[in-house]
XYZ file of C-alpha atoms in Angstrom:
630
model
C 106.806 -84.846 65.827
C 103.309 -84.453 64.365
C 102.803 -80.564 64.959
C 106.229 -80.289 62.973
C 104.977 -82.396 60.302
C 101.805 -80.060 59.971
C 104.121 -76.992 59.596
C 106.969 -78.356 57.445
C 106.275 -80.160 54.078
C 109.617 -81.923 54.402
C 108.819 -83.428 57.626
C 105.467 -84.664 56.337
C 106.955 -86.175 53.244
C 109.482 -88.146 55.489
C 106.809 -89.118 57.976
C 104.686 -90.323 55.006
C 107.475 -92.380 53.594
C 108.435 -94.031 56.957
C 104.541 -94.718 57.377
C 104.714 -96.746 54.114
C 106.908 -99.248 55.397
C 105.724 -99.506 59.181
C 102.086 -98.999 58.799
C 101.233 -100.459 55.441
C 103.595 -103.415 55.039
C 101.120 -105.995 56.143
C 98.186 -104.640 54.028
C 100.301 -104.152 51.194
C 101.309 -107.766 50.837
C 97.808 -108.936 50.807
C 97.647 -109.165 47.087
C 100.081 -112.150 47.396
C 97.283 -114.347 48.588
C 93.876 -112.734 48.794
C 92.253 -113.361 45.301
C 94.097 -116.750 45.191
C 92.339 -117.837 48.244
C 88.937 -116.321 47.003
C 89.134 -118.455 43.967
C 90.708 -121.625 45.321
C 88.998 -124.808 44.694
C 85.344 -125.426 46.356
C 85.071 -121.651 47.021
C 84.228 -119.165 44.320
C 83.549 -120.410 40.485
C 85.887 -118.558 38.341
C 83.292 -116.965 35.934
C 83.330 -113.292 34.444
C 80.274 -112.260 36.628
C 82.011 -113.714 39.941
C 85.341 -111.908 39.052
C 83.528 -108.632 38.752
C 81.427 -109.126 41.861
C 84.594 -110.261 43.965
C 86.622 -107.110 42.544
C 83.510 -104.882 43.562
C 83.713 -106.532 47.017
C 87.474 -106.147 47.374
C 87.221 -102.375 46.449
C 84.166 -101.589 48.669
C 85.765 -103.342 51.527
C 88.847 -101.466 51.280
C 86.670 -98.113 51.159
C 84.363 -99.135 53.922
C 86.751 -100.739 56.318
C 89.994 -98.857 55.714
C 89.214 -95.650 54.173
C 86.036 -94.599 56.066
C 86.375 -96.778 59.383
C 90.109 -96.370 60.271
C 91.430 -93.544 58.209
C 88.387 -91.084 58.824
C 86.823 -92.151 61.872
C 89.210 -94.002 64.066
C 92.141 -92.002 63.578
C 90.335 -89.413 65.425
C 90.132 -91.231 68.577
C 93.480 -90.652 69.835
C 94.614 -91.158 73.459
C 96.998 -87.968 74.092
C 98.333 -88.645 70.391
C 98.459 -92.552 70.890
C 96.658 -95.069 69.009
C 96.036 -98.853 69.246
C 93.854 -101.302 70.979
C 95.205 -100.588 74.268
C 95.051 -96.994 73.904
C 91.442 -97.359 72.674
C 90.770 -99.588 75.735
C 91.980 -96.931 77.933
C 89.985 -94.261 76.290
C 86.844 -96.480 76.514
C 87.312 -97.749 80.209
C 87.893 -93.876 81.251
C 84.821 -92.590 79.473
C 82.665 -94.859 81.478
C 84.416 -94.737 84.700
C 80.948 -94.132 86.513
C 79.638 -97.249 85.086
C 81.644 -99.853 86.879
C 79.733 -102.931 85.497
C 80.318 -101.609 81.848
C 83.629 -100.763 82.406
C 84.490 -103.965 83.552
C 83.028 -105.760 80.681
C 84.895 -103.322 78.358
C 88.143 -104.416 79.929
C 87.623 -107.951 79.438
C 86.628 -107.385 75.898
C 89.677 -104.992 75.280
C 92.111 -107.591 77.080
C 90.534 -110.416 74.824
C 91.335 -108.519 71.707
C 94.912 -107.771 73.051
C 95.189 -111.550 73.514
C 93.925 -112.280 69.869
C 96.422 -109.857 68.663
C 99.404 -112.071 69.558
C 97.635 -114.846 67.254
C 97.707 -112.313 64.686
C 101.246 -111.883 65.319
C 102.239 -115.582 64.729
C 99.984 -115.598 61.497
C 101.297 -112.700 59.710
C 104.865 -113.758 59.467
C 103.983 -117.270 58.609
C 101.411 -116.416 55.800
C 103.366 -113.559 54.422
C 106.679 -115.117 54.103
C 105.280 -118.209 52.901
C 103.261 -116.607 50.111
C 106.338 -114.653 48.925
C 108.462 -117.808 48.726
C 105.645 -119.740 46.921
C 106.442 -117.874 43.777
C 109.220 -120.152 43.494
C 106.738 -122.864 42.295
C 105.680 -120.648 39.585
C 109.021 -119.787 38.318
C 110.404 -123.318 38.611
C 107.811 -125.842 39.815
C 110.564 -128.412 40.842
C 111.476 -125.834 43.701
C 108.199 -126.748 45.324
C 109.731 -129.065 48.067
C 111.934 -126.065 48.997
C 109.297 -123.510 49.951
C 108.921 -124.601 53.625
C 112.589 -124.861 54.424
C 113.440 -121.558 52.603
C 110.464 -119.889 54.611
C 111.955 -121.253 58.011
C 115.377 -119.770 56.890
C 113.887 -116.421 56.180
C 112.062 -116.360 59.464
C 114.943 -117.636 61.349
C 117.080 -114.848 60.277
C 114.402 -112.158 60.882
C 113.690 -113.308 64.618
C 117.526 -113.664 65.250
C 118.010 -110.075 63.995
C 115.436 -108.609 66.565
C 117.890 -108.212 69.437
C 119.864 -105.630 67.119
C 116.941 -103.291 66.970
C 114.845 -101.821 63.942
C 116.512 -98.506 63.897
C 119.088 -99.250 61.271
C 116.744 -101.568 58.889
C 113.929 -99.179 59.568
C 115.560 -96.601 57.422
C 115.140 -98.888 54.389
C 111.397 -99.851 55.360
C 109.898 -96.705 53.571
C 111.861 -96.799 50.287
C 111.504 -100.639 49.890
C 107.802 -100.630 50.282
C 107.374 -97.601 48.250
C 109.187 -99.616 45.403
C 106.869 -102.523 46.308
C 103.676 -100.345 45.787
C 105.086 -98.990 42.441
C 105.435 -102.572 41.489
C 102.088 -103.521 42.592
C 100.713 -100.851 40.276
C 102.901 -101.633 37.201
C 102.115 -105.087 37.388
C 98.345 -104.493 37.468
C 98.233 -101.677 34.999
C 98.889 -103.490 31.734
C 96.219 -106.062 32.374
C 93.710 -103.367 33.282
C 94.691 -101.475 29.901
C 94.163 -104.358 28.008
C 90.721 -105.244 29.568
C 89.135 -102.056 30.899
C 85.922 -103.364 31.328
C 86.837 -104.618 34.850
C 86.668 -100.966 35.948
C 83.021 -101.336 35.942
C 83.519 -103.441 39.343
C 83.969 -100.096 40.900
C 80.218 -99.411 40.899
C 78.820 -101.030 44.049
C 75.915 -102.730 42.446
C 78.324 -105.395 41.186
C 79.227 -106.287 44.739
C 75.258 -106.098 45.759
C 74.334 -108.235 42.821
C 76.820 -110.884 43.704
C 75.910 -110.942 47.208
C 72.226 -111.232 46.267
C 72.484 -113.689 43.350
C 74.788 -116.033 45.160
C 74.348 -115.789 48.868
C 76.080 -118.917 49.867
C 78.928 -118.580 47.570
C 79.355 -114.879 48.743
C 79.352 -115.737 52.257
C 82.260 -118.207 51.489
C 83.974 -115.519 49.669
C 83.859 -113.090 52.173
C 85.932 -115.289 54.587
C 88.742 -114.722 51.880
C 87.906 -111.312 50.769
C 88.583 -110.013 54.300
C 92.219 -110.766 53.625
C 92.486 -107.786 51.504
C 92.250 -105.440 54.786
C 94.558 -107.644 57.042
C 96.879 -105.009 58.637
C 94.112 -102.271 58.818
C 94.791 -102.274 62.585
C 98.195 -100.923 62.108
C 96.830 -97.499 60.807
C 95.546 -96.864 64.346
C 98.195 -98.547 66.340
C 101.103 -96.429 64.652
C 99.148 -93.334 65.225
C 101.721 -92.141 67.658
C 104.687 -92.661 65.735
C 103.455 -90.682 62.580
C 100.436 -88.692 63.419
C 96.938 -88.612 61.371
C 98.090 -86.722 58.443
C 100.999 -88.779 57.064
C 99.011 -91.946 57.423
C 96.250 -90.595 55.669
C 98.195 -89.070 52.777
C 100.251 -92.530 52.433
C 96.833 -94.352 52.244
C 95.132 -92.158 49.702
C 98.114 -91.076 47.740
C 99.826 -94.339 47.234
C 98.594 -97.658 49.123
C 94.861 -97.426 48.113
C 95.494 -96.566 44.306
C 98.342 -99.274 44.178
C 96.268 -101.941 45.846
C 93.047 -101.305 43.583
C 95.274 -101.405 40.357
C 96.767 -104.826 41.305
C 93.648 -106.395 42.238
C 91.809 -105.222 39.171
C 95.013 -106.202 37.288
C 94.596 -109.871 38.681
C 91.081 -109.690 37.927
C 91.527 -108.582 34.177
C 94.085 -111.286 33.741
C 91.739 -114.138 35.138
C 89.094 -112.985 32.682
C 91.238 -113.713 29.696
C 93.401 -116.535 31.279
C 91.451 -118.440 33.896
C 94.035 -121.023 34.097
C 96.199 -118.703 36.022
C 94.100 -118.905 39.069
C 96.617 -121.058 41.054
C 98.562 -117.948 41.847
C 97.401 -114.785 39.946
C 99.676 -112.251 41.511
C 102.872 -114.115 40.142
C 101.213 -115.086 36.966
C 100.791 -111.318 36.148
C 104.354 -110.649 35.947
C 106.591 -111.468 32.666
C 108.908 -114.637 32.897
C 112.105 -112.568 33.124
C 110.696 -110.541 36.064
C 109.759 -113.639 38.347
C 112.841 -114.381 40.380
C 113.334 -110.283 40.986
C 109.571 -110.108 41.952
C 110.225 -113.271 44.188
C 113.081 -111.320 45.915
C 111.208 -107.975 46.343
C 108.131 -109.783 47.509
C 110.086 -111.665 50.032
C 111.699 -108.326 51.305
C 108.295 -106.698 51.615
C 106.882 -109.453 53.538
C 109.812 -109.455 56.017
C 109.106 -105.845 56.344
C 105.650 -106.386 57.078
C 106.481 -109.171 59.522
C 109.035 -106.680 61.174
C 106.440 -104.161 61.770
C 104.069 -106.786 63.616
C 106.813 -108.117 65.691
C 107.929 -104.715 66.856
C 104.062 -104.175 67.576
C 103.933 -107.159 69.625
C 106.992 -105.831 71.718
C 105.308 -102.614 72.345
C 101.923 -104.163 73.154
C 103.828 -106.357 75.653
C 105.272 -103.455 77.221
C 102.200 -101.523 77.517
C 100.274 -104.795 78.993
C 103.050 -104.991 81.611
C 102.881 -101.448 82.676
C 98.966 -101.896 83.121
C 99.473 -104.807 85.178
C 98.037 -107.421 82.796
C 101.470 -109.146 82.103
C 104.292 -109.977 84.642
C 107.393 -108.119 84.240
C 109.614 -109.229 81.293
C 113.085 -108.375 80.548
C 112.851 -105.450 78.054
C 115.901 -104.216 76.304
C 115.897 -100.786 74.635
C 117.691 -101.002 71.180
C 117.986 -97.330 70.857
C 119.409 -94.427 72.870
C 117.251 -91.826 71.049
C 113.846 -93.721 70.561
C 112.222 -95.033 73.595
C 109.657 -97.036 71.607
C 112.212 -99.162 70.092
C 112.218 -102.098 72.606
C 113.340 -105.723 72.208
C 111.559 -108.364 74.550
C 113.450 -111.701 74.278
C 111.025 -114.079 75.711
C 108.109 -112.569 73.425
C 110.424 -112.782 70.364
C 111.404 -116.500 70.742
C 107.824 -117.538 71.821
C 106.444 -115.907 68.652
C 109.266 -117.499 66.716
C 108.334 -120.976 68.027
C 104.671 -120.641 67.267
C 105.672 -119.157 63.598
C 107.782 -122.044 63.005
C 104.852 -124.637 64.269
C 102.447 -122.751 61.883
C 104.610 -122.947 58.875
C 105.532 -126.626 59.432
C 102.129 -127.650 60.277
C 100.049 -125.652 57.760
C 102.563 -125.718 55.139
C 100.969 -123.235 52.572
C 99.587 -119.905 52.630
C 96.395 -121.239 51.518
C 96.142 -123.394 54.675
C 97.220 -120.478 56.861
C 94.543 -118.398 55.297
C 91.885 -119.985 56.963
C 93.549 -119.180 60.285
C 94.250 -115.854 59.310
C 90.789 -114.233 59.005
C 89.200 -114.995 62.154
C 92.031 -113.010 64.408
C 91.659 -110.168 62.250
C 87.901 -109.864 62.175
C 87.612 -110.368 65.921
C 89.898 -107.376 66.587
C 88.153 -105.289 64.022
C 84.870 -106.070 65.607
C 86.175 -105.249 68.948
C 87.671 -102.116 67.819
C 84.284 -101.070 66.444
C 82.666 -101.627 69.816
C 85.119 -99.752 71.822
C 84.790 -96.728 69.284
C 81.063 -96.521 70.025
C 81.709 -96.125 73.690
C 84.431 -93.488 73.031
C 82.402 -91.342 70.577
C 79.186 -91.828 72.741
C 80.680 -91.301 76.308
C 84.009 -89.507 75.825
C 83.035 -86.980 72.798
C 79.503 -87.215 73.876
C 78.077 -87.076 70.401
C 74.031 -87.686 70.252
C 72.957 -91.559 70.527
C 71.609 -91.848 67.099
C 74.764 -90.200 65.408
C 76.999 -92.832 67.436
C 74.687 -95.692 66.243
C 75.035 -94.312 62.535
C 78.577 -93.908 62.799
C 79.486 -97.194 64.232
C 76.452 -99.419 63.433
C 77.405 -99.937 59.543
C 80.926 -100.787 60.654
C 79.687 -103.271 63.247
C 77.414 -105.026 60.739
C 80.317 -105.229 58.148
C 82.691 -106.574 60.646
C 80.359 -109.247 62.164
C 79.615 -110.396 58.567
C 83.190 -110.991 58.018
C 83.565 -112.544 61.445
C 80.705 -114.983 60.962
C 82.327 -115.958 57.335
C 85.473 -116.670 59.221
C 83.875 -118.693 62.208
C 82.722 -121.407 59.963
C 86.465 -122.082 59.263
C 87.529 -122.784 62.876
C 88.127 -126.397 62.352
C 89.989 -125.617 58.900
C 92.556 -123.578 60.771
C 90.988 -120.780 62.593
C 91.398 -122.893 65.889
C 94.970 -121.956 65.912
C 95.060 -118.046 66.608
C 92.013 -118.817 69.011
C 94.057 -121.197 71.072
C 96.861 -118.458 71.036
C 94.465 -115.826 72.025
C 92.801 -118.026 74.722
C 95.987 -118.897 76.389
C 97.234 -115.274 76.407
C 93.909 -114.383 77.805
C 94.178 -116.817 80.348
C 97.591 -115.534 81.489
C 96.614 -111.838 81.447
C 93.387 -112.447 83.278
C 95.242 -114.751 85.946
C 97.795 -111.979 86.356
C 95.531 -109.182 86.742
C 93.319 -111.223 89.307
C 96.250 -112.658 91.047
C 97.898 -109.176 91.628
C 94.550 -107.926 92.869
C 94.240 -110.905 95.430
C 97.878 -110.381 96.358
C 97.483 -106.922 97.071
C 94.235 -107.636 99.076
C 96.165 -110.032 101.257
C 99.001 -107.608 101.824
C 96.453 -104.807 102.757
C 94.910 -107.302 105.371
C 98.279 -107.650 106.954
C 99.381 -104.013 106.538
C 100.121 -101.409 109.218
C 99.378 -97.749 108.612
C 102.364 -95.968 107.635
C 101.864 -92.701 109.278
C 100.746 -94.202 112.562
C 103.707 -96.622 112.570
C 106.236 -93.848 111.758
C 104.858 -91.966 115.083
C 105.169 -95.020 117.160
C 108.635 -95.854 116.352
C 109.711 -92.228 117.295
C 108.401 -92.687 120.836
C 111.537 -94.694 121.462
C 113.721 -93.736 118.278
C 116.055 -96.134 116.711
C 119.630 -95.345 115.976
C 119.803 -93.275 112.845
C 122.480 -93.716 110.264
C 123.856 -91.588 107.351
C 122.082 -91.619 103.912
C 118.763 -92.043 102.281
C 116.722 -95.180 102.147
C 113.943 -95.524 99.536
C 111.561 -98.132 100.356
C 109.318 -99.139 97.279
C 105.917 -100.428 98.211
C 102.866 -100.897 96.116
C 100.252 -99.835 98.713
C 100.446 -96.362 99.381
C 99.931 -95.394 102.888
C 100.959 -98.961 104.233
C 104.108 -99.931 106.077
C 106.575 -101.672 103.680
C 107.545 -105.122 104.827
C 111.197 -104.187 103.953
C 111.061 -101.383 106.532
C 109.924 -103.693 109.160
C 112.533 -106.399 108.343
C 115.290 -103.882 108.214
C 114.149 -102.374 111.816
C 113.883 -105.995 113.042
C 117.311 -107.339 111.780
C 119.370 -104.180 111.521
C 117.765 -101.976 114.418
C 118.572 -98.731 112.456
C 116.838 -96.026 110.402
C 118.298 -93.761 107.794
C 118.586 -90.083 108.131
C 116.097 -89.740 105.354
C 113.349 -92.074 104.512
C 111.312 -92.132 101.180
C 108.162 -94.432 101.046
C 107.626 -94.711 97.203
C 104.834 -96.041 95.302
C 104.760 -96.317 91.666
C 101.325 -95.912 89.934
C 100.696 -96.866 86.283
C 97.775 -95.013 84.579
C 95.584 -95.602 81.657
C 97.006 -92.742 79.779
C 99.842 -93.249 77.540
C 102.091 -90.402 78.754
C 102.378 -88.468 82.036
C 104.737 -85.670 81.892
C 107.117 -84.417 84.854
C 104.949 -81.876 86.087
C 102.519 -84.630 87.271
C 105.201 -87.005 87.897
C 105.383 -86.700 91.430
C 103.175 -86.215 94.740
C 104.934 -85.799 98.116
C 103.442 -85.844 101.448
C 105.752 -85.055 104.424
C 105.346 -87.623 107.388
C 107.781 -85.655 109.827
C 110.935 -87.101 111.105
C 112.744 -86.376 107.752
C 110.358 -89.143 106.256
C 108.236 -88.522 103.051
C 105.621 -90.493 101.336
C 106.041 -90.099 97.582
C 103.677 -91.233 94.523
C 105.106 -91.507 91.276
C 102.969 -91.489 88.335
C 103.707 -93.064 84.816
C 101.537 -93.667 81.740
C 101.521 -97.027 80.024
C 104.110 -95.768 77.388
C 106.465 -94.147 80.033
C 109.530 -96.034 81.033
C 109.396 -96.269 84.750
C 112.774 -94.663 86.083
C 112.488 -94.331 89.928
C 115.998 -92.680 90.366
C 115.351 -90.231 87.718
C 111.793 -89.385 89.026
C 113.179 -88.845 92.522
C 115.388 -85.896 91.337
C 112.090 -83.994 91.186
C 112.392 -83.957 94.973
C 114.876 -81.072 94.872
C 111.634 -78.917 94.225
C 110.253 -80.095 97.584
C 113.385 -79.374 99.469
C 114.548 -83.040 99.578
C 118.151 -83.620 98.606
C 119.393 -86.813 97.462
C 123.000 -87.892 97.047
C 122.994 -90.772 94.662
C 125.905 -92.623 96.368
C 124.280 -92.266 99.756
C 120.705 -93.687 98.446
C 119.765 -97.279 98.976
C 116.733 -98.936 97.729
C 114.749 -101.460 99.679
C 112.451 -103.802 98.173
C 110.084 -106.573 99.451
C 110.378 -109.527 97.169
C 107.072 -111.636 98.017
C 106.874 -115.297 97.479
C 103.670 -116.384 96.473
C 102.070 -119.671 97.420
C 98.563 -121.062 96.602
C 96.135 -121.106 99.581
C 96.444 -124.181 101.626
C 92.701 -124.282 101.827
C 89.712 -122.827 100.082
C 88.940 -119.224 100.787
C 85.677 -117.345 100.501
C 85.561 -114.330 98.356
C 87.388 -113.531 95.184
C 89.620 -116.429 95.211
C 90.888 -118.266 92.037
C 90.816 -121.694 90.981
C 93.885 -123.632 92.361
C 95.275 -124.348 88.889
C 95.075 -120.521 88.350
C 96.732 -119.857 91.936
C 99.720 -122.252 90.718
C 99.745 -120.465 87.568
C 99.981 -117.170 89.229
C 102.552 -118.351 91.545
C 104.729 -119.491 88.811
C 104.378 -116.287 86.775
C 105.279 -114.335 89.775
C 108.218 -116.561 90.862
C 109.587 -116.206 87.086
C 108.918 -112.409 86.637
C 111.824 -110.188 86.021
C 113.192 -108.122 88.918
C 111.302 -105.026 90.094
C 114.670 -103.466 90.310
C 115.172 -103.804 86.468
C 111.814 -102.748 85.491
C 111.970 -99.466 87.784
C 115.699 -98.894 86.610
C 117.201 -99.123 90.083
C 121.062 -98.993 90.357
C 122.051 -102.793 90.956
C 124.695 -101.943 93.507
C 122.336 -100.141 96.043
C 119.659 -102.561 96.216
C 118.627 -104.405 99.360
C 115.855 -107.006 98.723
C 113.977 -108.598 101.872
C 111.601 -111.681 101.183
C 108.272 -112.140 102.415
C 105.967 -115.186 101.974
C 102.185 -114.573 101.015
C 99.471 -117.171 100.787
C 96.797 -116.353 98.361
């Protein structure tokens, strides 16, 4: 897609328009609440100097964090054309593969960032839709009591519609978001034209002067200023969908100018009418435009929320395939786009948390305290990962690496510190969600490692076992048996049980191990490795990237290149379904706490069937159970 876009201006224009809706929906709705939160009571006093200082901070935050950090630097760190925190984690972990201690720490850091992302996935729909619907109390104050109920209705419809996929709705994302950015600029322009003195805030000395003159106030303000860059992670996360060029064109050509004009328009209006500080975004609009603007804002926030919900599905799928989450039911909502997926469990879990956030916090102002901390944690982790990528993968000089990421790290940590002080005001909420997700992911990863260790302890070497059974060969039956086993070179328990109970062996036997790699895509030319074991038996290794859909029957068609012919109707798939139980007594070594063993056993028991995950035909599957004690 990206190479075509580079050659074809029409394709570039189409991708740029699509990127507006998917990539910039979140950051594009931040003018609804960012300045309102900066000048909220008990934060920053509304004075002319403070307005210019805040506008300068907003402009230079957009410039440093988004333009320089994400658009210029981080978009270069693509993992085979893919972006996002998991892709960055895979790049960084691969770059320090020869440093195991550092690699483990980076993996923990990256998985924690991924866990925190789910907290962001809860806050974004809640604060975005709430902030849009709150325009009703500007247009008609008597409607205040309907804000939360209407927000819940909009969110319920949004989450209920997820099962139909985003393909049809997605076609309208770009045009609607383009209209939204046009409206942002049109709202701000008259106010900037009427008070052009606000343009002096483009000079950095206003931001620096504000920081130096009022350090305490400025520190509090930074906790709200960071709201203007919420959604910046989406630039990198959606790299694989659109490519660098359309994302950069959309940012510099449409998004950045519209945001700056709107923020400066709000500032110009506040200089003239400070009483409008309760909701400066909606107060900019003429009275006749309020209800249409509320409708458009609500639609824009739904699009922003949709993009993040879709990202949550994608991240979940990638985490499952990297072994950090148990298998979940994943529905493909498009026959042409493999990236369009729907994960029912994640959808309704997110919905429950979003409803909780809306009901408990009740306003975008209360949610703003919860929002910043999740965003700044992920921004900081991305900067740390970027350092290790450019130092160890790109092998740039250490001084250049520190210079390239050090400034961003200082900015990120400053914003993070300004938000940490708001933990008790609401920042605890995404941290609780992130901690819960991190516990689940770490427990699943360690539990799978312990399970594999236990199975290895009891395993029999496969080549030796094959030779031993042909000393006195069992009866052979027509067809092909495919034995799925996690450990290459070990004898599958399903084979042992089949021989024990059925006392037969198929004419052809394939011992297949599926391996998920820390790269997004693996092509068909590297999909398969085959090792003959004799007696019409083969050991097969299937390689998939974390964005590939594991399809074992499709991959096994490549065996024809190795002289192995399969008849679909004569092929049976044998799986061992492990039943996990916590250890009855304490074990030495790398065991887990008993509560984590019970948690892992529950996750393992409720995981979706491996047959569905590997796309095995339901009418040709044989499952044989095995009980394993951790």
